[in-house]
Amino acid sequence: MVTAAQPLPPPRAARFRHLGPNWYACVMGTAIVGSAGVALPGRAHGPHGVFAAVWALSLLLLVALLAARTLHWSRHCDQARAHLLDPATAPFYGCLAMALLAVGGGALTAGRELIGTRAAVALDAVLFTAGTVTGLGAAVAVPYLMAVRHRPGAAEATPVWLLPLVAPMVSAAAGPLLVPHLPPGQPRATLLLGCFALFGLSLLAVLLTLPLVFARLITSGPLPPALTPALFLVLGPLGQSTTAVALVADGAPGVVPAPYDRGLAVFAVLYGVPVMGFALLWLGLSAALVVRARRDGMGFTLTWWAFTFPVGTCVTGSAALARHTGLAVYDVLATGLYAVLVAAWLAAACGTVRGLLSGELLAGPRPAPVAPAPATARTRSGAVR
């Protein structure tokens, strides 16, 4: 007697079972559209109301995802643990911290006109604290798991490895916005130099990891088509670090003593110009590989959100260099990159909505097809072929 296969759980019960931490990329990518729009040089870059509305959408997405992920941990704890032990999924826990920080920072830039300065400061303070603590935890925990549990080989290196390491850099760029709202003296100086320390922490960790990613790309060939958009993640630490040092320099006068305040302004230019140059090089390489992957049949996945937040950090980095150097070329670069960001957000958002409506994005991974057994035949001479 053949026992019938156990039926699958009903769709409603299993709706959030495969909801991974990579979904926080939707929040990051939406928040940066508002923040980067406000950062654009000049006064004719668009109505602040639109940027505030986009930021409000990112806040709603964050609340919805936090609730859904809480439900996921309570009802599907086994799957959540499996995500932590999966070397391809665990690095995405850095996205939680960056989502908190992106929405918090956006409250003081794009959302202030919508909710008021006092509420924006309070919201940013809460999200900045939670995001920084979570980001530092991820920056330690994920590499620890990779070392003692995952043990990936050099050929498995991908830009996804950078995600938990970039989270403190997002804190370094978000923290200076809160400095003017602290009491003068020690509180302001501590936060500002603490952000500069977070900049160094993240930068050195990224510099240790990025050569592994580049070496894997050169020695083992292009990434699989579905993973190719992740190449844009490398732009994240480049654009965000340029933004961070510029904002630290902006907040230095009156907070740190001379000549360090002026030294930070000089460093912002000496660091940001070459780093943004490399970012443009990487953008060109990544775009070429994405076009190649698209020709090879690359379809939509959640990795398309990698086209948004990293590009947005390059917008804010270019805008910061325009402010510090006075060069019009950075104005043009920031505006052009923002157009790319908006187009990427529209593509990623439309693909996500379609995937949610069809159920594909929340479905479990498909089992690998079973290859048919090789057939054998005998020739007249008796040989097997």
Coordinates of C-alpha atoms in Angstrom, one line a residue:
M1 CA 0.0 0.0 0.0
V2 CA 1.4 3.4 -1.0
T3 CA 1.1 6.2 1.5
A4 CA -0.2 9.4 0.1
A5 CA 2.1 12.3 0.2
Q6 CA 1.5 14.7 3.0
P7 CA -0.3 17.8 1.6
L8 CA 1.4 21.1 1.5
P9 CA 0.4 23.7 4.1
P10 CA -2.3 26.1 2.9
P11 CA -1.0 29.2 1.2
R12 CA -2.2 31.5 4.1
A13 CA -0.3 29.5 6.7
A14 CA 2.9 29.5 4.7
R15 CA 2.7 33.0 3.3
F16 CA 5.7 34.3 5.3
R17 CA 7.7 31.1 5.6
H18 CA 10.2 32.1 2.9
L19 CA 10.3 35.8 3.7
G20 CA 14.0 36.5 4.0
P21 CA 16.0 39.5 5.3
N22 CA 16.8 40.5 1.7
W23 CA 13.3 42.1 1.6
Y24 CA 14.7 45.0 3.6
A25 CA 16.4 46.1 0.4
C26 CA 13.0 47.4 -0.8
V27 CA 12.9 49.8 2.1
M28 CA 16.5 50.9 1.5
G29 CA 15.9 51.5 -2.2
T30 CA 12.8 53.5 -1.6
A31 CA 14.1 55.7 1.2
I32 CA 17.2 56.7 -0.8
V33 CA 15.0 58.0 -3.7
G34 CA 13.7 60.6 -1.3
S35 CA 16.9 61.4 0.5
A36 CA 19.0 61.6 -2.7
G37 CA 16.4 63.8 -4.3
V38 CA 16.7 66.3 -1.5
A39 CA 20.5 66.2 -1.7
L40 CA 20.6 67.2 -5.4
P41 CA 22.4 70.4 -6.0
G42 CA 20.4 73.6 -6.8
R43 CA 16.8 74.5 -6.0
A44 CA 15.1 73.4 -9.2
H45 CA 15.5 69.7 -8.6
G46 CA 11.8 69.0 -7.9
P47 CA 9.1 69.5 -5.3
H48 CA 10.0 68.5 -1.8
G49 CA 6.5 67.1 -1.4
V50 CA 7.3 64.3 -3.8
F51 CA 10.4 63.3 -1.9
A52 CA 8.5 63.5 1.4
A53 CA 5.8 61.1 -0.1
V54 CA 8.5 58.6 -1.2
W55 CA 10.1 58.8 2.3
A56 CA 6.6 58.1 3.8
L57 CA 6.2 55.1 1.6
S58 CA 9.6 53.8 2.8
L59 CA 8.4 54.3 6.4
L60 CA 5.3 52.3 5.7
L61 CA 7.3 49.5 4.0
L62 CA 9.6 49.4 7.0
V63 CA 6.8 49.0 9.5
A64 CA 5.1 46.3 7.3
L65 CA 8.3 44.4 6.9
L66 CA 9.2 44.6 10.6
A67 CA 5.8 43.1 11.4
A68 CA 6.1 40.4 8.8
R69 CA 9.6 39.4 9.9
T70 CA 8.4 39.3 13.5
L71 CA 5.6 36.9 12.4
H72 CA 8.2 34.9 10.4
W73 CA 10.5 34.5 13.5
S74 CA 7.5 33.5 15.7
R75 CA 5.9 31.0 13.3
H76 CA 8.8 29.8 11.2
C77 CA 11.7 29.9 13.6
D78 CA 13.3 26.9 11.9
Q79 CA 13.4 28.7 8.6
A80 CA 14.8 31.9 10.2
R81 CA 17.6 29.9 11.7
A82 CA 18.2 28.2 8.4
H83 CA 18.6 31.7 6.9
L84 CA 21.3 32.5 9.4
L85 CA 23.2 29.3 8.6
D86 CA 22.9 29.8 4.9
P87 CA 26.0 31.6 3.6
A88 CA 24.0 33.1 0.7
T89 CA 21.3 34.6 3.0
A90 CA 23.0 35.5 6.2
P91 CA 24.8 38.6 4.9
F92 CA 21.4 40.1 4.1
Y93 CA 20.9 40.7 7.8
G94 CA 22.9 43.8 7.3
C95 CA 20.0 45.1 5.3
L96 CA 17.8 45.4 8.4
A97 CA 20.3 47.8 9.9
M98 CA 20.6 49.8 6.7
A99 CA 16.8 50.0 6.3
L100 CA 16.4 51.4 9.8
L101 CA 19.2 54.0 9.1
A102 CA 17.9 54.9 5.7
V103 CA 14.4 55.7 6.9
G104 CA 15.7 57.4 10.0
G105 CA 18.1 59.7 8.0
G106 CA 15.4 60.4 5.5
A107 CA 13.2 61.7 8.3
L108 CA 15.5 64.6 8.8
T109 CA 16.0 65.3 5.1
A110 CA 12.9 64.3 3.0
G111 CA 10.4 63.8 5.8
R112 CA 10.9 66.9 8.0
E113 CA 8.4 69.0 6.0
L114 CA 5.8 66.2 6.4
I115 CA 6.1 65.4 10.1
G116 CA 7.8 68.4 11.5
T117 CA 11.4 68.9 12.9
R118 CA 10.7 67.7 16.4
A119 CA 9.1 64.4 15.3
A120 CA 11.8 63.9 12.6
V121 CA 14.5 64.3 15.2
A122 CA 12.8 61.9 17.6
L123 CA 12.2 59.3 14.9
D124 CA 15.7 59.5 13.5
A125 CA 17.2 59.2 17.0
V126 CA 15.4 56.0 17.6
L127 CA 16.1 54.5 14.2
F128 CA 19.7 55.6 14.2
T129 CA 20.3 54.0 17.6
A130 CA 18.6 50.8 16.6
G131 CA 20.2 50.7 13.2
T132 CA 23.7 51.3 14.5
V133 CA 23.5 48.7 17.2
T134 CA 22.0 46.2 14.7
G135 CA 24.6 47.1 12.1
L136 CA 27.5 46.6 14.5
G137 CA 26.0 43.3 15.6
A138 CA 25.7 42.1 12.0
A139 CA 29.2 43.3 11.2
V140 CA 30.6 41.0 13.9
A141 CA 28.1 38.1 13.8
V142 CA 27.9 37.4 10.1
P143 CA 31.7 37.2 9.5
Y144 CA 31.9 35.1 12.7
L145 CA 29.3 32.7 11.2
M146 CA 31.1 32.7 7.9
A147 CA 34.4 31.7 9.7
V148 CA 33.1 29.0 12.0
R149 CA 29.9 27.6 10.3
H150 CA 29.6 28.6 6.7
R151 CA 33.3 28.2 5.6
P152 CA 32.8 29.4 2.0
G153 CA 35.5 29.0 -0.5
A154 CA 37.2 31.8 -2.4
A155 CA 35.2 30.9 -5.6
E156 CA 32.0 31.6 -3.7
A157 CA 32.8 35.3 -2.9
T158 CA 30.1 37.7 -4.1
P159 CA 29.4 41.4 -3.4
V160 CA 26.7 40.2 -1.0
W161 CA 29.5 39.6 1.5
L162 CA 29.8 43.4 1.8
L163 CA 26.3 44.0 3.1
P164 CA 26.9 43.5 6.9
L165 CA 30.2 45.5 6.6
V166 CA 28.6 48.5 4.9
A167 CA 25.9 49.0 7.6
P168 CA 28.3 50.9 10.0
M169 CA 29.2 53.2 7.0
V170 CA 25.5 54.1 6.7
S171 CA 25.5 55.0 10.4
A172 CA 28.6 57.2 9.7
A173 CA 26.6 59.1 7.0
A174 CA 23.4 59.3 9.0
G175 CA 24.8 60.3 12.4
P176 CA 26.1 63.8 11.5
L177 CA 22.5 64.9 10.7
L178 CA 21.7 64.5 14.5
V179 CA 24.8 66.4 15.7
P180 CA 23.2 69.9 15.6
H181 CA 20.3 68.6 17.7
L182 CA 22.5 67.5 20.6
P183 CA 23.7 69.8 23.4
P184 CA 27.0 71.7 22.5
G185 CA 30.3 70.4 23.7
Q186 CA 31.0 66.7 24.5
P187 CA 27.7 65.2 23.2
R188 CA 28.2 66.8 19.7
A189 CA 31.9 66.0 19.5
T190 CA 31.4 62.4 20.7
L191 CA 28.7 61.7 18.1
L192 CA 30.6 63.3 15.2
L193 CA 33.9 61.6 15.9
G194 CA 32.1 58.4 16.7
C195 CA 30.7 58.6 13.1
F196 CA 34.2 59.1 11.8
A197 CA 35.2 56.0 13.7
L198 CA 32.4 54.0 12.1
F199 CA 33.6 55.3 8.8
G200 CA 37.0 53.8 9.4
L201 CA 35.6 50.6 10.8
S202 CA 33.5 49.9 7.8
L203 CA 36.1 51.2 5.2
L204 CA 38.9 48.9 6.5
A205 CA 36.5 45.9 6.6
V206 CA 35.4 46.6 3.0
L207 CA 39.0 47.0 1.8
L208 CA 39.7 43.5 3.2
T209 CA 36.7 41.9 1.4
L210 CA 36.5 43.7 -1.9
P211 CA 39.7 42.1 -3.3
L212 CA 38.2 38.7 -2.8
V213 CA 35.1 39.7 -4.8
F214 CA 37.2 41.2 -7.6
A215 CA 39.5 38.2 -7.7
R216 CA 36.6 35.8 -7.9
L217 CA 35.1 37.8 -10.7
I218 CA 38.3 37.8 -12.7
T219 CA 39.4 34.2 -12.0
S220 CA 36.1 32.4 -12.0
G221 CA 34.1 34.3 -14.6
P222 CA 30.9 36.3 -14.4
L223 CA 28.4 35.7 -11.6
P224 CA 25.2 33.7 -12.4
P225 CA 22.7 35.8 -14.3
A226 CA 20.3 36.0 -11.3
L227 CA 23.1 37.3 -9.0
T228 CA 24.7 39.7 -11.5
P229 CA 22.8 42.8 -10.3
A230 CA 24.5 42.3 -6.9
L231 CA 27.7 43.7 -8.5
F232 CA 26.1 47.1 -8.0
L233 CA 26.4 46.5 -4.2
V234 CA 30.1 47.5 -4.5
L235 CA 28.9 51.1 -5.2
G236 CA 27.4 51.2 -1.8
P237 CA 30.5 51.6 0.3
L238 CA 32.1 53.8 -2.3
G239 CA 29.2 56.4 -2.5
Q240 CA 28.3 56.1 1.2
S241 CA 31.9 56.7 2.4
T242 CA 32.2 59.8 0.2
T243 CA 28.9 61.0 1.6
A244 CA 29.9 60.2 5.2
V245 CA 33.2 62.1 5.2
A246 CA 31.6 65.1 3.6
L247 CA 28.8 65.2 6.2
V248 CA 31.3 64.8 9.0
A249 CA 33.3 67.7 7.6
D250 CA 30.1 69.8 7.3
G251 CA 29.4 69.2 11.0
A252 CA 33.0 69.8 12.2
P253 CA 33.1 73.6 12.5
G254 CA 32.4 74.6 16.1
V255 CA 32.3 70.9 17.2
V256 CA 35.9 69.8 16.9
P257 CA 38.8 72.2 17.5
A258 CA 40.9 73.8 14.8
P259 CA 42.8 72.7 12.8
Y260 CA 40.9 69.4 12.7
D261 CA 37.7 70.9 11.4
R262 CA 39.5 72.3 8.4
G263 CA 41.5 69.1 8.0
L264 CA 38.3 67.1 7.8
A265 CA 37.1 69.4 5.0
V266 CA 40.3 68.8 3.1
F267 CA 40.1 65.0 3.7
A268 CA 36.5 65.0 2.3
V269 CA 37.8 66.2 -1.1
L270 CA 41.1 64.2 -1.1
Y271 CA 39.2 61.0 -0.3
G272 CA 36.0 61.6 -2.2
V273 CA 37.3 62.5 -5.6
P274 CA 39.4 59.4 -6.3
V275 CA 36.8 57.1 -4.7
M276 CA 34.0 58.5 -6.9
G277 CA 36.3 58.0 -9.8
F278 CA 36.6 54.3 -9.0
A279 CA 32.8 54.1 -8.4
L280 CA 32.3 55.3 -12.0
L281 CA 34.7 52.6 -13.2
W282 CA 32.8 49.9 -11.3
L283 CA 29.5 51.3 -12.5
G284 CA 30.6 50.8 -16.1
L285 CA 31.9 47.3 -15.5
S286 CA 28.8 46.3 -13.6
A287 CA 26.5 47.7 -16.2
A288 CA 28.3 45.8 -19.0
L289 CA 28.0 42.5 -17.1
V290 CA 24.3 43.2 -16.4
V291 CA 23.7 43.7 -20.1
R292 CA 25.5 40.5 -20.8
A293 CA 23.4 38.6 -18.2
R294 CA 20.2 40.1 -19.6
R295 CA 21.1 38.7 -23.0
D296 CA 21.6 35.4 -21.3
G297 CA 18.1 35.4 -20.0
M298 CA 18.4 37.2 -16.6
G299 CA 14.8 37.7 -15.3
F300 CA 13.5 39.7 -12.4
T301 CA 14.5 38.7 -8.8
L302 CA 14.8 40.7 -5.6
T303 CA 18.5 41.3 -6.5
W304 CA 17.3 44.1 -8.8
W305 CA 17.0 46.3 -5.7
A306 CA 20.8 46.3 -5.8
F307 CA 20.3 48.9 -8.6
T308 CA 18.8 51.4 -6.2
F309 CA 20.4 52.1 -2.8
P310 CA 24.0 51.8 -4.0
V311 CA 23.4 54.2 -6.9
G312 CA 21.6 56.5 -4.5
T313 CA 24.7 56.7 -2.3
C314 CA 26.7 57.8 -5.4
V315 CA 24.1 60.5 -5.9
T316 CA 24.6 61.9 -2.4
G317 CA 28.4 61.4 -2.7
S318 CA 28.5 63.4 -6.0
A319 CA 26.2 66.1 -4.5
A320 CA 28.6 66.3 -1.5
L321 CA 31.6 66.7 -3.8
A322 CA 29.7 69.4 -5.7
R323 CA 29.2 71.3 -2.5
H324 CA 32.8 71.0 -1.3
T325 CA 34.6 71.6 -4.6
G326 CA 32.2 74.0 -6.4
L327 CA 32.7 72.0 -9.6
A328 CA 29.6 71.9 -11.9
V329 CA 30.6 68.5 -13.2
Y330 CA 29.6 66.9 -10.0
D331 CA 26.2 68.7 -10.2
V332 CA 25.7 67.1 -13.6
L333 CA 26.9 63.7 -12.3
A334 CA 24.6 63.8 -9.4
T335 CA 21.6 64.7 -11.6
G336 CA 22.4 62.0 -14.1
L337 CA 22.9 59.3 -11.5
Y338 CA 19.6 60.3 -9.9
A339 CA 17.8 59.7 -13.2
V340 CA 19.4 56.2 -13.2
L341 CA 18.2 55.7 -9.6
V342 CA 14.6 56.7 -10.4
A343 CA 14.5 54.4 -13.5
A344 CA 16.0 51.5 -11.4
W345 CA 13.5 52.1 -8.6
L346 CA 10.6 52.0 -11.0
A347 CA 11.9 48.7 -12.6
A348 CA 12.5 47.1 -9.2
A349 CA 9.2 48.2 -7.7
C350 CA 7.1 47.1 -10.7
G351 CA 8.8 43.7 -10.7
T352 CA 8.2 43.3 -7.0
V353 CA 4.6 44.2 -7.3
R354 CA 4.1 41.7 -10.1
G355 CA 6.0 39.0 -8.2
L356 CA 3.8 39.6 -5.1
L357 CA 0.6 39.5 -7.0
S358 CA 1.6 36.2 -8.8
G359 CA 2.9 34.7 -5.5
E360 CA 6.3 33.9 -7.0
L361 CA 8.4 36.1 -4.7
L362 CA 7.0 34.5 -1.5
A363 CA 7.0 31.0 -2.9
G364 CA 9.6 28.5 -1.7
P365 CA 12.6 27.6 -3.8
R366 CA 11.8 25.2 -6.6
P367 CA 13.3 21.8 -6.4
A368 CA 16.0 21.1 -8.9
P369 CA 14.9 19.1 -11.9
V370 CA 15.8 15.5 -11.8
A371 CA 18.1 14.6 -14.8
P372 CA 16.9 11.5 -16.7
A373 CA 19.1 8.4 -16.4
P374 CA 21.5 8.1 -19.3
A375 CA 20.2 5.7 -21.9
T376 CA 22.5 2.9 -23.2
A377 CA 22.3 0.9 -26.4
R378 CA 24.3 -1.8 -28.0
T379 CA 25.7 -1.6 -31.5
R380 CA 25.9 -4.6 -33.7
S381 CA 29.5 -5.0 -32.7
G382 CA 28.4 -5.3 -29.0
A383 CA 29.9 -2.0 -27.9
V384 CA 27.8 0.1 -25.5
R385 CA 27.0 3.6 -26.6

